[in-house]
Coordinates of N, CA and C in Angstrom, one line a residue:
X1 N 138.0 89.2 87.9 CA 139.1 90.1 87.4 C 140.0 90.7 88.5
X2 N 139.6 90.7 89.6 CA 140.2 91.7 90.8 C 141.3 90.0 91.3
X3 N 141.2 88.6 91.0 CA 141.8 88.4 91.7 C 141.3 87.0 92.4
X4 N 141.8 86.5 93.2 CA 140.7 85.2 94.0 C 139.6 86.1 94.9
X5 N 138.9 85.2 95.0 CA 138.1 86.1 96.4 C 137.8 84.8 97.6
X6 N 138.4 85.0 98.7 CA 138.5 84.4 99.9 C 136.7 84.6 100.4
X7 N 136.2 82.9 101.1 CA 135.3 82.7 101.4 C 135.6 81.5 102.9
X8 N 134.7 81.7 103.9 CA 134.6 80.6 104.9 C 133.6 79.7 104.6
X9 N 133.6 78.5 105.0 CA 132.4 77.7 105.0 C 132.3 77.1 106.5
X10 N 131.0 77.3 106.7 CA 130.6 76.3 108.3 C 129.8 74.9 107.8
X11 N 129.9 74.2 108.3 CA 129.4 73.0 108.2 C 128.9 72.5 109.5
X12 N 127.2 72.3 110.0 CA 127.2 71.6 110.9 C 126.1 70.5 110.7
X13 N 125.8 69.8 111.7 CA 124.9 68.8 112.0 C 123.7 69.5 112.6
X14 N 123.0 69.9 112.5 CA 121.8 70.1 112.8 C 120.4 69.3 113.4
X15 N 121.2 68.1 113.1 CA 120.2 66.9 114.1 C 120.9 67.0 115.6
X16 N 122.2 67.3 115.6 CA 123.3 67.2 117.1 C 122.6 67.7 118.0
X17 N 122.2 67.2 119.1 CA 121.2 68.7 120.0 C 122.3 69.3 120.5
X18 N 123.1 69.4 120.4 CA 124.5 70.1 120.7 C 124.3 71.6 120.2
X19 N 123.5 71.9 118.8 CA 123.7 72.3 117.8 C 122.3 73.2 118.1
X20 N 122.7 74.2 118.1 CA 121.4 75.3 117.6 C 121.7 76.5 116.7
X21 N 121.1 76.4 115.2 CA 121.3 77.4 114.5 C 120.1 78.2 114.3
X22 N 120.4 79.7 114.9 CA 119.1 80.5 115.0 C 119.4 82.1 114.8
X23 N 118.6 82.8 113.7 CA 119.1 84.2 114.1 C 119.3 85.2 115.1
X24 N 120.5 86.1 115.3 CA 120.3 86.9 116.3 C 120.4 88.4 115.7
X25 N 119.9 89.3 116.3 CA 119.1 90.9 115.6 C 120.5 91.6 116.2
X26 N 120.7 92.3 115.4 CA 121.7 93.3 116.0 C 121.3 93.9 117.0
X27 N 122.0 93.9 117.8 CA 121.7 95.0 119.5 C 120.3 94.5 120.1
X28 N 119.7 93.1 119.8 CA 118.7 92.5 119.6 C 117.4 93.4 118.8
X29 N 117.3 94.4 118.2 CA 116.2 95.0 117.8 C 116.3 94.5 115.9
X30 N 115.2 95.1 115.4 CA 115.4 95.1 113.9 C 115.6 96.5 113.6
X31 N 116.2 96.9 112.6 CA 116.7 98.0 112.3 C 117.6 98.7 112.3
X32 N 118.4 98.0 113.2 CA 120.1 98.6 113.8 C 121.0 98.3 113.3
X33 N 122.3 98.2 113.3 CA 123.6 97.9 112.8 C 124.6 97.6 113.9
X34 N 125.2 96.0 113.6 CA 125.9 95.7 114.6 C 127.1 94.9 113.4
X35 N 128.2 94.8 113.8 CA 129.3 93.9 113.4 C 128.9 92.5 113.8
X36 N 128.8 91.3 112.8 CA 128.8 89.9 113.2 C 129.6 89.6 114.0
X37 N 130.4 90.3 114.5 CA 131.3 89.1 114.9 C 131.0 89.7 116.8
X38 N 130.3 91.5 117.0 CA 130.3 91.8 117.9 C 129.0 91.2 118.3
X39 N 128.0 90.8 117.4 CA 126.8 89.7 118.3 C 127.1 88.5 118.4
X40 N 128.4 87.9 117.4 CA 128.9 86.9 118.0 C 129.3 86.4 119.5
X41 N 130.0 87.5 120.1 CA 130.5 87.6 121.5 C 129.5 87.7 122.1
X42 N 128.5 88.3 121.7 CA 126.7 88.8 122.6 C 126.2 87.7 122.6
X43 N 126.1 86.6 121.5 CA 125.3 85.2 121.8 C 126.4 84.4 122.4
X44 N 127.4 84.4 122.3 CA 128.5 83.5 122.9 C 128.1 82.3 121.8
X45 N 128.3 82.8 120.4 CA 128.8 81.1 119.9 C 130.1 80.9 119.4
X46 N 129.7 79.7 118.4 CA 131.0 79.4 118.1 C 131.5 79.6 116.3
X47 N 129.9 80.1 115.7 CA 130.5 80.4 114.6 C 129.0 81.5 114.0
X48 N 129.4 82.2 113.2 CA 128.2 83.4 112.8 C 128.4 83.7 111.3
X49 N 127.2 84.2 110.4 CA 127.3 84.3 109.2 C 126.2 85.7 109.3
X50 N 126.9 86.6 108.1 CA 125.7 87.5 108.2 C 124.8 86.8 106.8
X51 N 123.6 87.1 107.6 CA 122.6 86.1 106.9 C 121.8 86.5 106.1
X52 N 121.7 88.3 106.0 CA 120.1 88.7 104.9 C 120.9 90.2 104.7
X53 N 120.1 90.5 103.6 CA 120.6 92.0 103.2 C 119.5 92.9 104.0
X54 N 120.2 94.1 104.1 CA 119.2 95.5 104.9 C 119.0 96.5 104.1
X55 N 118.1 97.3 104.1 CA 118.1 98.4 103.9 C 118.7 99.4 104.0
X56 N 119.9 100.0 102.9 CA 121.6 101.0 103.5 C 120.7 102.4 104.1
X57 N 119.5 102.9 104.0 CA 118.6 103.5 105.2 C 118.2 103.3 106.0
X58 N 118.0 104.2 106.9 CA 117.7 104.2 108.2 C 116.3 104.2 108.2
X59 N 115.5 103.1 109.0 CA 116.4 102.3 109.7 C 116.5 101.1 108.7
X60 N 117.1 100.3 109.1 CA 118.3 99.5 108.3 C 117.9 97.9 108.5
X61 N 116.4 98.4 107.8 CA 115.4 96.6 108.1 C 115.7 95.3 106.9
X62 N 115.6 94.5 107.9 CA 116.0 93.4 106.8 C 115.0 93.0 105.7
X63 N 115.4 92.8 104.0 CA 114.7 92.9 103.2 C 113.7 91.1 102.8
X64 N 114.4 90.5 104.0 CA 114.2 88.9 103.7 C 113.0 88.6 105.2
X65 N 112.5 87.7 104.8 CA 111.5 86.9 105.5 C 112.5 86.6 107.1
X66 N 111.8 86.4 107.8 CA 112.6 86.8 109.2 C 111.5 86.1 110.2
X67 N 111.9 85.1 110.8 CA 111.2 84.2 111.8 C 112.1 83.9 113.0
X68 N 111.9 84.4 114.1 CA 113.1 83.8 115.1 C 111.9 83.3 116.4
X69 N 112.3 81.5 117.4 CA 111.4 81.6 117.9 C 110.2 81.5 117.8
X70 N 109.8 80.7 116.9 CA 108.1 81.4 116.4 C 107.6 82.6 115.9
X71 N 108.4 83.6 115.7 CA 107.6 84.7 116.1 C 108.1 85.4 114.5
X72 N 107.1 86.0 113.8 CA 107.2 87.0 112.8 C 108.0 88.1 113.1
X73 N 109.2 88.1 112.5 CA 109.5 89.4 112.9 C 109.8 90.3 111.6
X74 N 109.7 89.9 110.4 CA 109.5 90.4 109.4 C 109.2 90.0 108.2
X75 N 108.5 90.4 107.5 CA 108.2 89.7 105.9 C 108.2 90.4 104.9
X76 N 108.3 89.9 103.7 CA 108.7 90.6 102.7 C 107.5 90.7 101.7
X77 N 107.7 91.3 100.9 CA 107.3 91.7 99.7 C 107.7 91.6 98.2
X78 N 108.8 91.1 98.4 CA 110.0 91.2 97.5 C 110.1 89.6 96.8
X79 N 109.4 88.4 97.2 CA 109.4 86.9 97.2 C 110.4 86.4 96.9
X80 N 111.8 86.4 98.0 CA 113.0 86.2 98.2 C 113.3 84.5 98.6
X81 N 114.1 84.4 98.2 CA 113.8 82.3 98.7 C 114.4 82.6 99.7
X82 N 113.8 82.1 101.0 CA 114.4 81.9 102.7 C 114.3 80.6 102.6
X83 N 115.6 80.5 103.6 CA 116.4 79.2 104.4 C 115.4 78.7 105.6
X84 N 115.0 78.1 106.3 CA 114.4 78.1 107.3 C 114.4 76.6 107.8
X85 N 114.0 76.4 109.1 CA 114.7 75.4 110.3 C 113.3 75.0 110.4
X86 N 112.7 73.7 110.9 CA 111.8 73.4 111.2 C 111.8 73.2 112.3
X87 N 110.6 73.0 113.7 CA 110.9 72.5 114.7 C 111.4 70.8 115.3
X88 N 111.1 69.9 113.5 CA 111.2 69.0 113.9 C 112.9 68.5 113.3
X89 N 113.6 70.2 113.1 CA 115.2 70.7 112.5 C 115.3 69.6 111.1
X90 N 114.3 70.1 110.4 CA 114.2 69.7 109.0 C 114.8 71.3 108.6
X91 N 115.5 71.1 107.3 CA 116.1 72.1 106.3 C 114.7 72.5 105.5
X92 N 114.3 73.7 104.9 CA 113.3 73.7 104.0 C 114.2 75.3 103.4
X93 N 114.0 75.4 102.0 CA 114.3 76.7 100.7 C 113.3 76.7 100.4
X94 N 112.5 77.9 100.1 CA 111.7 78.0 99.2 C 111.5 79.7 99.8
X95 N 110.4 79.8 98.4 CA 109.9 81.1 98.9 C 108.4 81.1 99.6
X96 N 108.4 81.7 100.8 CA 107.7 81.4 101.8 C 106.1 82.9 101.2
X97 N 104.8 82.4 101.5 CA 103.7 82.8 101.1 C 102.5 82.8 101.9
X98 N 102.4 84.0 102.3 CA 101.8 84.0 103.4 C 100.6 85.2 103.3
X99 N 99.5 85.5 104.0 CA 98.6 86.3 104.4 C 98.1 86.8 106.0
X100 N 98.7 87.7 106.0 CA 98.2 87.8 107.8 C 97.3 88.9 108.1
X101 N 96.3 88.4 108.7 CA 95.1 89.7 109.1 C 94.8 89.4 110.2
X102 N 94.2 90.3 110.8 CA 93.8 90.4 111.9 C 92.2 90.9 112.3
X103 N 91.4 90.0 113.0 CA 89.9 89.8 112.8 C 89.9 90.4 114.1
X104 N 88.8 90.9 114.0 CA 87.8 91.6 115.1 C 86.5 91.1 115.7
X105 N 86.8 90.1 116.8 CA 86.2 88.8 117.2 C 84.3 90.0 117.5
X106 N 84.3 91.1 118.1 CA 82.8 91.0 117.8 C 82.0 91.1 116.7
X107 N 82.7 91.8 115.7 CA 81.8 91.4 114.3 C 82.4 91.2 113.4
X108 N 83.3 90.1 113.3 CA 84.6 88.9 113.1 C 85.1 89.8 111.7
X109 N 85.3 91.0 111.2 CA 85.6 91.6 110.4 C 86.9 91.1 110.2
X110 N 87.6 90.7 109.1 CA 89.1 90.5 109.1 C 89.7 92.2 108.4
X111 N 91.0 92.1 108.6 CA 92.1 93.3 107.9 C 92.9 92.7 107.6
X112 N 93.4 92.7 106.2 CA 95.2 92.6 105.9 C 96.1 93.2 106.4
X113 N 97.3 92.3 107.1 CA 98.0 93.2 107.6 C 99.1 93.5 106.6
X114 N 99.6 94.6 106.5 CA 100.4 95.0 105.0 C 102.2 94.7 105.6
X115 N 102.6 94.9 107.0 CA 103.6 95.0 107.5 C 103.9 94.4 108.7
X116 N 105.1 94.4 109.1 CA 105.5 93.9 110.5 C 106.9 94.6 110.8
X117 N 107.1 95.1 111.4 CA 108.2 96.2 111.9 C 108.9 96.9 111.0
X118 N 107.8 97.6 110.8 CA 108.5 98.6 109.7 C 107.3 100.0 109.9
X119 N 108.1 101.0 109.4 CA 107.4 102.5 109.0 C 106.1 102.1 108.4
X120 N 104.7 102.4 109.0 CA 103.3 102.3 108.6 C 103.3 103.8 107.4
X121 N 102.7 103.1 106.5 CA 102.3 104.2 105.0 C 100.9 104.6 105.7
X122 N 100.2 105.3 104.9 CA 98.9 105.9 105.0 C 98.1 104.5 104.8
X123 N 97.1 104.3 105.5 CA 96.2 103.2 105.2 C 96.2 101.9 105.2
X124 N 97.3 101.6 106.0 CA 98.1 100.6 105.8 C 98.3 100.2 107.6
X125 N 97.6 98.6 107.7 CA 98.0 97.6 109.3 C 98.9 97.3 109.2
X126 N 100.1 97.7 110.0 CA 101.4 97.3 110.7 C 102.0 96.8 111.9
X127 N 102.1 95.7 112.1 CA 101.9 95.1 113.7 C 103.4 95.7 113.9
X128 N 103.4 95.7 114.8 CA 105.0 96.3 116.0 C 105.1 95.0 116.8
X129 N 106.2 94.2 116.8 CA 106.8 93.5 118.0 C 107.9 94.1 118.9
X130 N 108.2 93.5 119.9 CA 108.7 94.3 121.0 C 110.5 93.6 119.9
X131 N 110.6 93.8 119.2 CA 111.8 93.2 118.3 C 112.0 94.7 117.6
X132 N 110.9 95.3 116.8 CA 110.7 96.8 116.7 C 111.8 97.5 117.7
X133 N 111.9 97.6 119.1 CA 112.1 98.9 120.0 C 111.1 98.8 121.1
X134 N 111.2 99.9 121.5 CA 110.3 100.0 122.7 C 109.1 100.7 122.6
X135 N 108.9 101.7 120.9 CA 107.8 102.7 120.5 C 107.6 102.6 119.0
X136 N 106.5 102.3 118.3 CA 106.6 102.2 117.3 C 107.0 103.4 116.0
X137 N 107.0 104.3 116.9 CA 107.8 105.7 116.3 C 106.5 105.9 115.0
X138 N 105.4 106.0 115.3 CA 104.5 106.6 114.2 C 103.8 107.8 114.5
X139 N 103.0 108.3 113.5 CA 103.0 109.6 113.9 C 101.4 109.6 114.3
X140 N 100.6 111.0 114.5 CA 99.5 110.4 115.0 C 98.3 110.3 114.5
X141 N 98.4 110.0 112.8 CA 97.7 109.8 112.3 C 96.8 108.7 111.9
X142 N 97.3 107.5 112.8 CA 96.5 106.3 112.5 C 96.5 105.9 114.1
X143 N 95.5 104.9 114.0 CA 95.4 104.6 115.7 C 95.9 103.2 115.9
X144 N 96.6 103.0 116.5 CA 97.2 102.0 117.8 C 96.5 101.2 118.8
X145 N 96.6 100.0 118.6 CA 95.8 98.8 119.4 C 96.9 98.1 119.9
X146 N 97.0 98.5 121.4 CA 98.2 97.4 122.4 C 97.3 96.4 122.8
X147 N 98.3 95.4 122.6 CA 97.9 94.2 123.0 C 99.1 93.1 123.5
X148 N 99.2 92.4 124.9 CA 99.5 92.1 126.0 C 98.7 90.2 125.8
X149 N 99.8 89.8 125.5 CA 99.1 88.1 125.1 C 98.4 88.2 123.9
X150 N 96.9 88.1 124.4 CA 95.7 88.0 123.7 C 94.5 88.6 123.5
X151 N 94.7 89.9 124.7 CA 94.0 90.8 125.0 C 94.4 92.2 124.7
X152 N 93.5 92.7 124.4 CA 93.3 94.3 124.0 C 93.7 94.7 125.6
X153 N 95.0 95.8 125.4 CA 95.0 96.4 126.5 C 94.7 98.0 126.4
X154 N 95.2 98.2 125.6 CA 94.7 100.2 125.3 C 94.7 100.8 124.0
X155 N 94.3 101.4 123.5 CA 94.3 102.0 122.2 C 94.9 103.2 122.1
X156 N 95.7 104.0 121.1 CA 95.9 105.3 121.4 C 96.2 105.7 119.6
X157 N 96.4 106.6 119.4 CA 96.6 107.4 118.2 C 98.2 107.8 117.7
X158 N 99.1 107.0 118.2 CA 100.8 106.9 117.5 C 101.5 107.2 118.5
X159 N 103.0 106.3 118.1 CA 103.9 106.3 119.2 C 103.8 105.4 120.3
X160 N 102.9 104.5 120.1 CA 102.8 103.7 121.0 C 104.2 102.5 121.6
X161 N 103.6 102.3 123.3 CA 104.7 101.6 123.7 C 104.2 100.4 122.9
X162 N 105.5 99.6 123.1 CA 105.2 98.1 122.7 C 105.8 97.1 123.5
X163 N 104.3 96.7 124.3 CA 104.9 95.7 125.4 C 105.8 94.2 125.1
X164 N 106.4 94.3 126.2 CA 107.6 93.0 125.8 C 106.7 92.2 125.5
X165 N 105.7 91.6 126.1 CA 104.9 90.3 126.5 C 103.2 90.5 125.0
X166 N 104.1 91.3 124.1 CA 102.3 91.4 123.5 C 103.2 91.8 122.0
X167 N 102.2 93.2 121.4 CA 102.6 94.2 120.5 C 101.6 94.8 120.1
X168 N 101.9 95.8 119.2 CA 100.5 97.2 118.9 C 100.3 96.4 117.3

């Protein structure tokens, strides 16, 4: 009723090794707010779409399944159909279903982990990636396990750093 509504379309080849389509985080972190077109200049490509909806609060995390690199950097709750790239750059939609815990190799206990860069609730495992920030900004009611590769490096009670090379 308002009218046409103007849209772009990108079209690429994705077999081209010319060709790499991958997300980029605003200001590289999760949670922040950046103009597409100002991480466009920051990745130096040649073409950018904004790709997932956020949360209009602060902080301002994306509500969709989020893989960059291998690495989890967010998941949802919400069973939203994500787009995703394979490593062997196969196309795959669907809604992605998953379980992640984290076992305690001396008396192999598993935990669900409930989150991944986001505000930890009462009772609730939330891993921090260094994609998070530099501190997981919690308070010090629950305790913190840094870990550096594959190893436990220190424990503490909130606020923890989050090493580049690991996460809490």
């Amino acid at each position: 009723p308002r009218g046409p509504v103007n849209f772009h379309v990108v079209a690429v080849n994705i077999n081209s090794l010319d060709i790499e389509v991958k997300p980029v985080l605003a200001h590289n972190r999760i949670g922040r707010l950046e103009r597409v077109s100002q991480m466009a200049r920051r990745a130096k490509v040649y073409a950018a779409v904004n790709g997932s909806f956020f949360k209009s609060k602060s902080p301002h995390l994306p509500v969709g399944f989020l893989v960059r690199d291998g690495r989890l950097i967010n998941k949802t709750q919400l069973g939203r159909t994500t787009l995703g790239i394979t490593q062997g750059r196969r196309v795959v939609i669907g809604i992605p279903r998953m379980k992640n815990q984290i076992m305690v190799m001396h008396n192999r206990k598993r935990f669900d982990v409930l989150g991944i860069n986001r505000p930890r609730k009462p009772g609730e495992i939330v891993v921090y990636t260094p994609e998070y920030g530099p501190r997981t900004k919690t308070n010090a009611w629950g305790r913190e396990t840094i870990v550096r590769g594959d190893r436990v490096v220190a424990e503490t009670t909130g606020d923890a750093m989050i090493p580049e090379d690991g996460y809490v």
